[in-house]
Short mmCIF file of C-alpha atoms and ligand atoms in Angstrom, two decimals:
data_model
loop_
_atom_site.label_atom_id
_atom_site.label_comp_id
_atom_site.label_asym_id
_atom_site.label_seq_id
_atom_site.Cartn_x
_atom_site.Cartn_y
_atom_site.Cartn_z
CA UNK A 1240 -9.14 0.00 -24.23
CA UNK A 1241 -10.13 1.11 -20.50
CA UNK A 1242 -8.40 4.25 -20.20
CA UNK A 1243 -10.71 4.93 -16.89
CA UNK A 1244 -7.43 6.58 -15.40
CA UNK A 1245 -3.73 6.34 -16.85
CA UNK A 1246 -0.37 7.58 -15.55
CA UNK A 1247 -0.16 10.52 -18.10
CA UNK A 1248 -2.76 12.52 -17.09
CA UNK A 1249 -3.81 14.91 -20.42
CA UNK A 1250 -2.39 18.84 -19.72
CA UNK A 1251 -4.92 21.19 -17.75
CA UNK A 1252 -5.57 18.67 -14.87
CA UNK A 1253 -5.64 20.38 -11.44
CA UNK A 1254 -3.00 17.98 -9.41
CA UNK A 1255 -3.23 16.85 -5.50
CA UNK A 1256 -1.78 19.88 -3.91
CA UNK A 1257 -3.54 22.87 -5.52
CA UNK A 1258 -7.02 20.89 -4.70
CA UNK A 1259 -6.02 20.96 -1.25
CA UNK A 1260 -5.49 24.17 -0.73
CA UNK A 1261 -8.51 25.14 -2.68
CA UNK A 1262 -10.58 22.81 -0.73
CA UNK A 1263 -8.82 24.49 2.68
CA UNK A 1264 -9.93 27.82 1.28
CA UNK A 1265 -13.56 27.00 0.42
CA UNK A 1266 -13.44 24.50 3.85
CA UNK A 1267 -11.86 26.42 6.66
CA UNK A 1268 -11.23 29.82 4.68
CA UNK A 1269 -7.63 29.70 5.44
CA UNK A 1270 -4.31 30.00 3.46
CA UNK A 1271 -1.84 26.92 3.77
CA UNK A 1272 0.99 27.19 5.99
CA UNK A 1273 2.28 24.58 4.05
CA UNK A 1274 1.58 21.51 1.41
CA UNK A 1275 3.24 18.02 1.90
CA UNK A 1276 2.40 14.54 -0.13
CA UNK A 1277 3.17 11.27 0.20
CA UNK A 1278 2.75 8.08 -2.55
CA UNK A 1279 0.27 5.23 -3.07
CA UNK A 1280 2.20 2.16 -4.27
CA UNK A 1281 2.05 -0.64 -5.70
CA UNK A 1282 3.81 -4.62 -4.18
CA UNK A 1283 5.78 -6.11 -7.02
CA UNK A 1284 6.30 -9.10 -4.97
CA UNK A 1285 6.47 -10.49 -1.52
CA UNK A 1286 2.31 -10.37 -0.61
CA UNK A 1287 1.69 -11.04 2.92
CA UNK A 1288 4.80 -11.98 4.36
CA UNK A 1289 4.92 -8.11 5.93
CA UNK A 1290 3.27 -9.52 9.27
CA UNK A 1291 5.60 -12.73 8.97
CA UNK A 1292 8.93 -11.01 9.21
CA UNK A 1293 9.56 -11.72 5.59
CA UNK A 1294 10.87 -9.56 2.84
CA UNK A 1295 9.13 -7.73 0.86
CA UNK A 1296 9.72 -5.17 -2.11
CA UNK A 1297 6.75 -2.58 -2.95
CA UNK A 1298 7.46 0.52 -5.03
CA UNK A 1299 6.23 3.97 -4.24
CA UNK A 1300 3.65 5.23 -7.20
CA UNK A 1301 3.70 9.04 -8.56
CA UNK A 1302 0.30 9.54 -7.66
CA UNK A 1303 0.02 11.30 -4.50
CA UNK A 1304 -2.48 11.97 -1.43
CA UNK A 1305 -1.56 16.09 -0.69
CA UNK A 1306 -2.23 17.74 2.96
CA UNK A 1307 -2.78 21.79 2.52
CA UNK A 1308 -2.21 22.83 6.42
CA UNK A 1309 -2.77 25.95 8.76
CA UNK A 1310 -1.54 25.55 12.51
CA UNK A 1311 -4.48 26.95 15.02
CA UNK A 1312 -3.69 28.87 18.12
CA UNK A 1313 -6.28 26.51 19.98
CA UNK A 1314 -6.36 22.79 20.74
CA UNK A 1315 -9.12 21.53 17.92
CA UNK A 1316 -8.27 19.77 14.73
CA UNK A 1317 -10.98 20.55 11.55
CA UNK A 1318 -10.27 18.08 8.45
CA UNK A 1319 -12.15 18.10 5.01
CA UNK A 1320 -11.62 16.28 1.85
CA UNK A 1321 -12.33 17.26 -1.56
CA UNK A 1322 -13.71 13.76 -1.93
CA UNK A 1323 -17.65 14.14 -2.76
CA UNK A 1324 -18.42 10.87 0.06
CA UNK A 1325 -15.89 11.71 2.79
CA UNK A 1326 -17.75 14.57 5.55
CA UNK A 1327 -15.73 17.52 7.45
CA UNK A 1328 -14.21 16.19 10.94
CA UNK A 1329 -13.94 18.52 14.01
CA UNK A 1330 -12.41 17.51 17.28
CA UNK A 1331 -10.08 18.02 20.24
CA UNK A 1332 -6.47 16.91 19.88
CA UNK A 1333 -7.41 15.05 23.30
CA UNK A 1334 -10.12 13.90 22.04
CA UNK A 1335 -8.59 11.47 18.69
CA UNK A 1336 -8.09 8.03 20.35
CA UNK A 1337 -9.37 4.35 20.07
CA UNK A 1338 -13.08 4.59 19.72
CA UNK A 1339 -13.63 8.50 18.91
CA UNK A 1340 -13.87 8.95 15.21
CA UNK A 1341 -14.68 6.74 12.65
CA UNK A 1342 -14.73 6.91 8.86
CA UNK A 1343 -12.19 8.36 6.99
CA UNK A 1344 -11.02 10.91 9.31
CA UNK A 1345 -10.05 7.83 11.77
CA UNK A 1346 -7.23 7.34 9.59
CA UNK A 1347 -6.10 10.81 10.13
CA UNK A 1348 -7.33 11.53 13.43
CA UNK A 1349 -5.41 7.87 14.71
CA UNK A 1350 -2.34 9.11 13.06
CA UNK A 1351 -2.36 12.39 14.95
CA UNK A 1352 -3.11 10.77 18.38
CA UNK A 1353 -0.42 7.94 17.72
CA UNK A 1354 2.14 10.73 16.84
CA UNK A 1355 1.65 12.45 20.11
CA UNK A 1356 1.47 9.40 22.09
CA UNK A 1357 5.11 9.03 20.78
CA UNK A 1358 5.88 12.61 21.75
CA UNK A 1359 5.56 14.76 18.40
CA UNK A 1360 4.00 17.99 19.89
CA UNK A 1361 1.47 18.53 17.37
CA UNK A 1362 -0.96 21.42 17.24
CA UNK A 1363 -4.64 22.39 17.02
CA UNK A 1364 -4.90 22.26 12.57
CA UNK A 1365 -7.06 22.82 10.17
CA UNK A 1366 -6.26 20.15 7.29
CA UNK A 1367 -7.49 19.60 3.97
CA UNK A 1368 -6.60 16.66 1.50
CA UNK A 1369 -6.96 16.04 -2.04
CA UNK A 1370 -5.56 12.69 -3.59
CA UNK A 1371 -4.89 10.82 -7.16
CA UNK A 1372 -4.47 7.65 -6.05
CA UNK A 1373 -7.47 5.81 -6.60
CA UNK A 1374 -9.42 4.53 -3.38
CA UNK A 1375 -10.12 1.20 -2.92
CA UNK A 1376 -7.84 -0.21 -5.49
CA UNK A 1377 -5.26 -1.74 -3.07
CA UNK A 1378 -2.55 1.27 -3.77
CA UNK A 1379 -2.48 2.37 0.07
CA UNK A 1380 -4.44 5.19 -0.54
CA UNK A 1381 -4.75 4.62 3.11
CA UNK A 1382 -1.39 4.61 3.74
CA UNK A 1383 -0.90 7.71 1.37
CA UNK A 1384 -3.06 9.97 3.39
CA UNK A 1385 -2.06 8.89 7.42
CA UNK A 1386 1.58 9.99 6.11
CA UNK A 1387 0.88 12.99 4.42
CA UNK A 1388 -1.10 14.44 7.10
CA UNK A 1389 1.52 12.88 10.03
CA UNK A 1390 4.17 14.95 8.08
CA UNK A 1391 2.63 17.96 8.02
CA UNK A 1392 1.91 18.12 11.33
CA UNK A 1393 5.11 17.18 12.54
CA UNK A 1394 6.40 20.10 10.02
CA UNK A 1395 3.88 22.39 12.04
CA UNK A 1396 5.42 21.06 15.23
CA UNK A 1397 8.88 22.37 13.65
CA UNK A 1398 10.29 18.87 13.91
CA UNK A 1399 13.25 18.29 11.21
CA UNK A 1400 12.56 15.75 8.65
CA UNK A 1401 15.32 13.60 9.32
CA UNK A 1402 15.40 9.43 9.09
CA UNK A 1403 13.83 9.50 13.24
CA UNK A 1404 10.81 11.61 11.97
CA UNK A 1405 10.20 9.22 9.45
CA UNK A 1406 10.52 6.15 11.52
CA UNK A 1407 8.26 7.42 14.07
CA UNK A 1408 5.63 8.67 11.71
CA UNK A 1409 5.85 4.87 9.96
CA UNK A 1410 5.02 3.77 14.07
CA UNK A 1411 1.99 6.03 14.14
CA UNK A 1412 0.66 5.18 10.98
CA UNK A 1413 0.46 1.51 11.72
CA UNK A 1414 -0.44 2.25 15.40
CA UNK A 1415 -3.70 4.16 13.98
CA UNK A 1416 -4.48 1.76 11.52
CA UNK A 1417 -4.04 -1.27 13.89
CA UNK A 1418 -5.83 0.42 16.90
CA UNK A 1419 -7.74 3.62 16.08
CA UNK A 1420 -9.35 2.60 12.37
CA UNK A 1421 -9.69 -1.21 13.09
CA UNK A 1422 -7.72 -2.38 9.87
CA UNK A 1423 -4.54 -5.02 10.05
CA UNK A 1424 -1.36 -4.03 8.76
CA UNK A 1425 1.73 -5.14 8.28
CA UNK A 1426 3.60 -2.30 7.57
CA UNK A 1427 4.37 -2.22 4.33
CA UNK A 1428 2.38 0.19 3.03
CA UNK A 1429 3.46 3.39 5.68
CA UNK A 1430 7.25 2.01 5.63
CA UNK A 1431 7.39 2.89 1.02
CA UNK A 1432 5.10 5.75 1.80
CA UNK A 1433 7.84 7.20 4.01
CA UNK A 1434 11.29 5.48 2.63
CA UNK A 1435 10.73 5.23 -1.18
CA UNK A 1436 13.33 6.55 -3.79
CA UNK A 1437 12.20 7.32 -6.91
CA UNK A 1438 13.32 5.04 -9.62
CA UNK A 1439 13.82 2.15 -7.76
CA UNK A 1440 11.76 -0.39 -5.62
CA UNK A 1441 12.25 -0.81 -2.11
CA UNK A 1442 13.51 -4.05 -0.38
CA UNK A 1443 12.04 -4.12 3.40
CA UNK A 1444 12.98 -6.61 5.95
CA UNK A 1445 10.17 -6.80 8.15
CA UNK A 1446 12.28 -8.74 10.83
CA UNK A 1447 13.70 -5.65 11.77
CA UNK A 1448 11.76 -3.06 9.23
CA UNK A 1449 15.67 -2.44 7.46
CA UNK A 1450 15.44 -1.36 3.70
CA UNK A 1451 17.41 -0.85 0.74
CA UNK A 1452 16.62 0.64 -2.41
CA UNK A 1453 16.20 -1.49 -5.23
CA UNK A 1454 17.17 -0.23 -9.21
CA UNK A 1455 14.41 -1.13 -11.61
CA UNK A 1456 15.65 0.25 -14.56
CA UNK A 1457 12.24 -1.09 -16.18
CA UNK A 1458 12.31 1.59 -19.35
CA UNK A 1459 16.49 0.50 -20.22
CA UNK A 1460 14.87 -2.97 -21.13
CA UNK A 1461 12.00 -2.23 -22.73
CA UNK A 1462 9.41 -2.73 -20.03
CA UNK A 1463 5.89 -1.60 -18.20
CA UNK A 1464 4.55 -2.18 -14.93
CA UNK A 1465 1.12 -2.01 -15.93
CA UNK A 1466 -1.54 -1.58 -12.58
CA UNK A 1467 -5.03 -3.37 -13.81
CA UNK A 1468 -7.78 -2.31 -10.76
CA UNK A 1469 -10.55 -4.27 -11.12
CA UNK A 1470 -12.58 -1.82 -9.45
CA UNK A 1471 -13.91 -4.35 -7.15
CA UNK A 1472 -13.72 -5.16 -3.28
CA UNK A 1473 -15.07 -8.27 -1.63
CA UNK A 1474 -16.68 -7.45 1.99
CA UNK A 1475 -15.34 -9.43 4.49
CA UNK A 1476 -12.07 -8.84 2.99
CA UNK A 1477 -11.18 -7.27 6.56
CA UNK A 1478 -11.51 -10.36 8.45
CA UNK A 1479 -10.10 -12.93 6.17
CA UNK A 1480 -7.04 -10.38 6.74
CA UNK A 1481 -6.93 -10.49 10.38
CA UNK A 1482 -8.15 -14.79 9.63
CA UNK A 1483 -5.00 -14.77 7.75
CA UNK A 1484 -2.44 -13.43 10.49
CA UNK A 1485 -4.10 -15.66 13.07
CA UNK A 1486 -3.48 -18.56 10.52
CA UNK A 1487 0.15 -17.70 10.25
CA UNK A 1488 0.79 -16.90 14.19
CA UNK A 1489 -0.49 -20.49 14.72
CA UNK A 1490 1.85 -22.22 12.36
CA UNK A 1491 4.57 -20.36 13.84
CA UNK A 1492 3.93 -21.36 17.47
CA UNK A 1493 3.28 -24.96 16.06
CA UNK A 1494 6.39 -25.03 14.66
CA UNK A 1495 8.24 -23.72 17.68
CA UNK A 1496 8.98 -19.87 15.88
CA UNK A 1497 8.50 -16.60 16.96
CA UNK A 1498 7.58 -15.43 13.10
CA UNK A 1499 6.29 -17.69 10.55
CA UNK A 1500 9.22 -16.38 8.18
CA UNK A 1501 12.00 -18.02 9.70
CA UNK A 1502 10.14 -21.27 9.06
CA UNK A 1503 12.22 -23.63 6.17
CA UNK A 1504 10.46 -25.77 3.43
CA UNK A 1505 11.17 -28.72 5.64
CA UNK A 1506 9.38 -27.31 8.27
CA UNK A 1507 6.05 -27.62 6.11
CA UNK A 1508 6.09 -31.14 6.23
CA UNK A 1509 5.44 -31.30 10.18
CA UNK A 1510 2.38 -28.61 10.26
CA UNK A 1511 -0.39 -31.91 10.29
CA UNK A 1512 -3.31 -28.76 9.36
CA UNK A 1513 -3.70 -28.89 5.58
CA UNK A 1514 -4.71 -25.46 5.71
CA UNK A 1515 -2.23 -23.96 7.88
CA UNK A 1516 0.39 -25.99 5.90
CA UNK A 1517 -0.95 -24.48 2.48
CA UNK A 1518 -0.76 -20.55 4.50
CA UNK A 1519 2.68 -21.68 5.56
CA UNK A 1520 4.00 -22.73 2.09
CA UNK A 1521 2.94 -19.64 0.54
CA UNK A 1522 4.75 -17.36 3.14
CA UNK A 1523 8.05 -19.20 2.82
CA UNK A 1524 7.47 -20.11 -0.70
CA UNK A 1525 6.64 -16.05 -1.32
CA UNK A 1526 9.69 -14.70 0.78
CA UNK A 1527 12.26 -16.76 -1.46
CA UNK A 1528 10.60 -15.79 -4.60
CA UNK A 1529 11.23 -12.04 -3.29
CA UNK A 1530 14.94 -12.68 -2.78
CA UNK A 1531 15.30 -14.50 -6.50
CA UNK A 1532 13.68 -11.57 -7.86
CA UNK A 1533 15.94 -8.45 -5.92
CA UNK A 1534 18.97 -10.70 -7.39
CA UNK A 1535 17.54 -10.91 -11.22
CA UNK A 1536 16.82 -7.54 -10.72
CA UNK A 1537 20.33 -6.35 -9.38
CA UNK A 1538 22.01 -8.25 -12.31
CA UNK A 1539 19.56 -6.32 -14.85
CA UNK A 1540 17.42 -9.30 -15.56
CA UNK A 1541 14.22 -7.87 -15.36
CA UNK A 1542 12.76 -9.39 -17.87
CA UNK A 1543 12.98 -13.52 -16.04
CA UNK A 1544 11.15 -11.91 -13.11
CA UNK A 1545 8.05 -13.22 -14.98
CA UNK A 1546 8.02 -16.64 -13.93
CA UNK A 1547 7.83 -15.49 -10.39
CA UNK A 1548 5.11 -12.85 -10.57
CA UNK A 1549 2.77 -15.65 -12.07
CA UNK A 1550 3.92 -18.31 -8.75
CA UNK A 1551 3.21 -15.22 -6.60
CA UNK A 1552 -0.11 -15.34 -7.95
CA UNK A 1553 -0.57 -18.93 -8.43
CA UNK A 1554 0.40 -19.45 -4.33
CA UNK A 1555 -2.00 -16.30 -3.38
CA UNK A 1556 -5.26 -17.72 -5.17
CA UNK A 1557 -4.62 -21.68 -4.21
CA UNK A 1558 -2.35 -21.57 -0.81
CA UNK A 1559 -3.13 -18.96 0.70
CA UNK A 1560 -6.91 -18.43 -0.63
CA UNK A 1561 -6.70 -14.16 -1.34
CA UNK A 1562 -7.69 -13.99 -4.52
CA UNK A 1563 -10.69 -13.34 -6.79
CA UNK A 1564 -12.27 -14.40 -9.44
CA UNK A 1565 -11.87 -10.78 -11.05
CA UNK A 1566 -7.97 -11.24 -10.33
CA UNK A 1567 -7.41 -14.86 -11.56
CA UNK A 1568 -9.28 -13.29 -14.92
CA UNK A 1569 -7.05 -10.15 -15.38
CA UNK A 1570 -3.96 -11.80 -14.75
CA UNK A 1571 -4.42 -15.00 -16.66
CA UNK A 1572 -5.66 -12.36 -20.05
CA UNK A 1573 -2.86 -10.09 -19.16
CA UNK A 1574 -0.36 -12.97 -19.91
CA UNK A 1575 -2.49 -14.69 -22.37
CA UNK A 1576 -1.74 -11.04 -24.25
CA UNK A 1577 2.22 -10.91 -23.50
CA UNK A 1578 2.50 -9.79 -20.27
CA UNK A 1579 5.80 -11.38 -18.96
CA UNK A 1580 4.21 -12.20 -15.61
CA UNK A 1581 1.10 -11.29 -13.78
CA UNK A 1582 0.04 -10.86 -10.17
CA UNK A 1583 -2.20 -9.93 -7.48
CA UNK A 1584 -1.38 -7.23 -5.39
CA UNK A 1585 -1.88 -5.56 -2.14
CA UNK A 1586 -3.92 -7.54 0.32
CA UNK A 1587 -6.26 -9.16 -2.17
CA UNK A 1588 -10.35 -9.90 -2.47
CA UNK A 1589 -10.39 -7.69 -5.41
CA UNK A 1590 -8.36 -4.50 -5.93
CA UNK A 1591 -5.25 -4.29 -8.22
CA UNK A 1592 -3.35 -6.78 -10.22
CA UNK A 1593 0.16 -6.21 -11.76
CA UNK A 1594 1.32 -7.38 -15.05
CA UNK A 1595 4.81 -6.74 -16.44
CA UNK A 1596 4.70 -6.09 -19.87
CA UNK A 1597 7.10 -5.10 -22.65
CA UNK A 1598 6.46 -2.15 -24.37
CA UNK A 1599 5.37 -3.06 -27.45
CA UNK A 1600 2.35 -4.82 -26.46
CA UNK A 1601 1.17 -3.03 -23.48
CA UNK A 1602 -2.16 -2.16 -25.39
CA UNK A 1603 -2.83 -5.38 -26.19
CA UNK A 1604 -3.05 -6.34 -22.48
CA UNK A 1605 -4.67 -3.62 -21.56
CA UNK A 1606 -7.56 -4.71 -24.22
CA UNK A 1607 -7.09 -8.15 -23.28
CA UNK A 1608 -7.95 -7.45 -19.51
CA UNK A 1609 -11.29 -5.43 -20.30
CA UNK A 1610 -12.10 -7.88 -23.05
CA UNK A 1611 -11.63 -11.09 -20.73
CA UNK A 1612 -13.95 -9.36 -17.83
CA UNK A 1613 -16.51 -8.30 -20.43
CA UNK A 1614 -16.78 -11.83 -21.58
CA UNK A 1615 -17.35 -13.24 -17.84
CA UNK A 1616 -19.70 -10.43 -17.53
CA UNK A 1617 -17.37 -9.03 -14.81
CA UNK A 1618 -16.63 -5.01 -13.58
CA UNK A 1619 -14.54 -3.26 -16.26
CA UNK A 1620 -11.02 -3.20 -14.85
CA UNK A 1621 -8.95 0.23 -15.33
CA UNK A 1622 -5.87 0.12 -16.27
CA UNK A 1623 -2.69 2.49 -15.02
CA UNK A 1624 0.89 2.24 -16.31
CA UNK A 1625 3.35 3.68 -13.32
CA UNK A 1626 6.16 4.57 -12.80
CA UNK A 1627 8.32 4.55 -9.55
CA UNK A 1628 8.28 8.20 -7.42
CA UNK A 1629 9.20 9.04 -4.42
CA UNK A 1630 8.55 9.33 -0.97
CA UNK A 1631 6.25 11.81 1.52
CA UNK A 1632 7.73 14.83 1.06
CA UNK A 1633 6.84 18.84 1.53
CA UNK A 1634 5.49 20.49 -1.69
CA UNK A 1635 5.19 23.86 -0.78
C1 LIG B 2887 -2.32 -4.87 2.96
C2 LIG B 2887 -1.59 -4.50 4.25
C3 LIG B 2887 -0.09 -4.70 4.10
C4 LIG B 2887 0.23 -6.10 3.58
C5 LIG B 2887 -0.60 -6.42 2.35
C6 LIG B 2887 -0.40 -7.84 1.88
O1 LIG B 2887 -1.96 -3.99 1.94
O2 LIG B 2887 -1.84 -3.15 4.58
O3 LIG B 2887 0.54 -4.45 5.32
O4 LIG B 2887 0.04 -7.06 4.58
O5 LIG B 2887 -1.98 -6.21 2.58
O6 LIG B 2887 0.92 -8.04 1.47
#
């Protein structure tokens, strides 16, 4: 068993928000004038279509990235984490653009920039964030922490949290991400960060950024979700991201489209690049699998959604070329052990897999998965059964 980190934390364990505000006070040696969160998640299907205008439908986790707050009566904006590696951040609200901060505190620096440039009238802060999602693991911590903090502030700015707030701070968390910290995205991540409901998954159509909440009802038959991180990331990972979008915006002007999504299966046939062909099967392959799955789910069919997990994962490693070693190994043990289907998730080059499993054997996988990596002589992956919560929201 891995056990590194698990869903049920054991009692006496000090949770997101009451680290931030301890870490304000010890930081900045201010009270909080408030506490908000918002999720990690996890993809269960639909991996890189998000740039592509496909569909895709990634669940909010319970784990949470928490901002403890207190407005300034000045201009500057002072962030600390309690996270041993990440350093204290002072600036200017003028002064959080392209180019000016780096490191961890771009994310939230970019976010606070792109939410004034779209007219949010946030003030001088002093911010302090704490966070259970594990970093690195493709679950957005990322993602987790630009909303949290954009929420807060727009709370400080006295804005109501209403569906336009949430839309806008969705826009400034890919804007900062995209222009201030250097990193594609498609949107994914910030759009479940902000729109989740707990219990359910949520179905986003990234030709127009719609959702709709989808029901999992995973306990009612029996079932897991079981998160395996292999606690490993590739380098480069970065650029084969951005190598991947340019991939895809080439197909698409090849074949005459303004997003490779709306491309058919007969479309394939007259892309004359093998490799552009092979990204182009996987994103139209992918975005069809997501629409078989939302209507197995909605009939309360969980349990055939298998299949399609493992030709998610199949399409990622050989089509579309994401995958790792350390991922092909945990997914192929995890159904070797029972799993129902298995998957990659999140951008790929290491991070998380999924596996559905049913109940009964959800040890076995999870011994399976650190057995099979110990065998290759490979990083022990943790493993983390979630559940579905909900989105950014005020704590306190
Ligand atoms: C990363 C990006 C998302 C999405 C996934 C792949 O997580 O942030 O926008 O593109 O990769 O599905």
């Amino acid at each position: 068993m891995s056990g590194a980190f698990r869903e049920r934390e054991p009692e006496g364990v000090v949770s997101p928000a009451e680290r931030a505000a301890a870490e304000l006070a010890a930081t900045w040696s201010v009270g909080p004038d408030g506490v908000w969160a918002a999720p990690g998640r996890v993809n269960l299907i639909g991996e890189h279509v998000d740039y592509n205008g496909g569909r895709c439908l990634p669940m909010a986790l319970t784990r949470v990235t928490a901002a403890a707050v207190r407005r300034r009566n000045d201009d500057r904006v002072r962030l600390s984490s309690d996270a041993p590696e990440a350093a204290p951040f002072e600036g200017r609200l003028t002064e959080l653009g392209p180019g000016a901060v780096d490191g961890w505190a771009a994310y939230v620096a970019g976010t606070l920039w792109a939410l004034r440039e779209a007219g949010v009238d946030v003030p001088g802060m002093d911010v302090a964030v704490a966070s259970d999602v594990p970093v690195g693991a493709g679950l957005s911590s990322s993602a987790a922490l630009e909303c949290a903090v954009a929420l807060a502030a727009a709370g400080l700015a006295g804005r109501t949290d209403d569906p336009q707030l949430r839309h806008q701070v969705v826009q400034a968390a890919i804007r900062a991400e995209n222009e201030v910290v250097g990193a594609g995205t498609g949107g994914m991540d910030q759009t479940v960060a902000m729109l989740a409901e707990e219990g359910a998954a949520l179905l986003i159509d990234t030709r127009d950024f719609s959702t709709a909440p989808v029901r999992l009802r995973l306990a009612d038959a029996g079932l897991v979700l079981v998160v395996i991180d292999t606690r490993v990331t590739h380098t480069l990972a970065d650029g084969q991201y951005a190598q991947r979008r340019r991939d895809c915006e080439q197909a698409a002007r090849e074949l005459g489209l303004a997003q490779l999504g709306e491309a058919t299966a007969d479309d394939l046939e007259r892309l004359t690049d093998p490799r552009l062909r092979a990204r182009a099967r996987h994103v139209v392959g992918e975005i069809g699998r997501v629409d078989r799955v939302v209507e197995l789910v909605a009939a309360g069919r969980m349990a055939e959604i298998g299949p399609l997990l493992d030709a998610s994962h199949a399409s990622l490693r050989d089509d579309y070329e994401v995958s790792a070693v350390e991922l092909d190994t945990v997914v192929a043990a995890a159904t070797g052990a029972g799993a129902l289907g298995a998957r990659m998730t999140g951008g790929g080059f290491g991070g998380s897999a999924i596996a559905l499993v049913p109940e009964a054997v959800v040890a076995d996988v999870e011994r399976a998965v650190v057995d099979a990596c110990a065998r290759r002589g490979l990083t022990t992956p943790a493993t983390l059964v979630v559940t579905s919560g909900g989105a950014a929201r005020r704590l306190s």
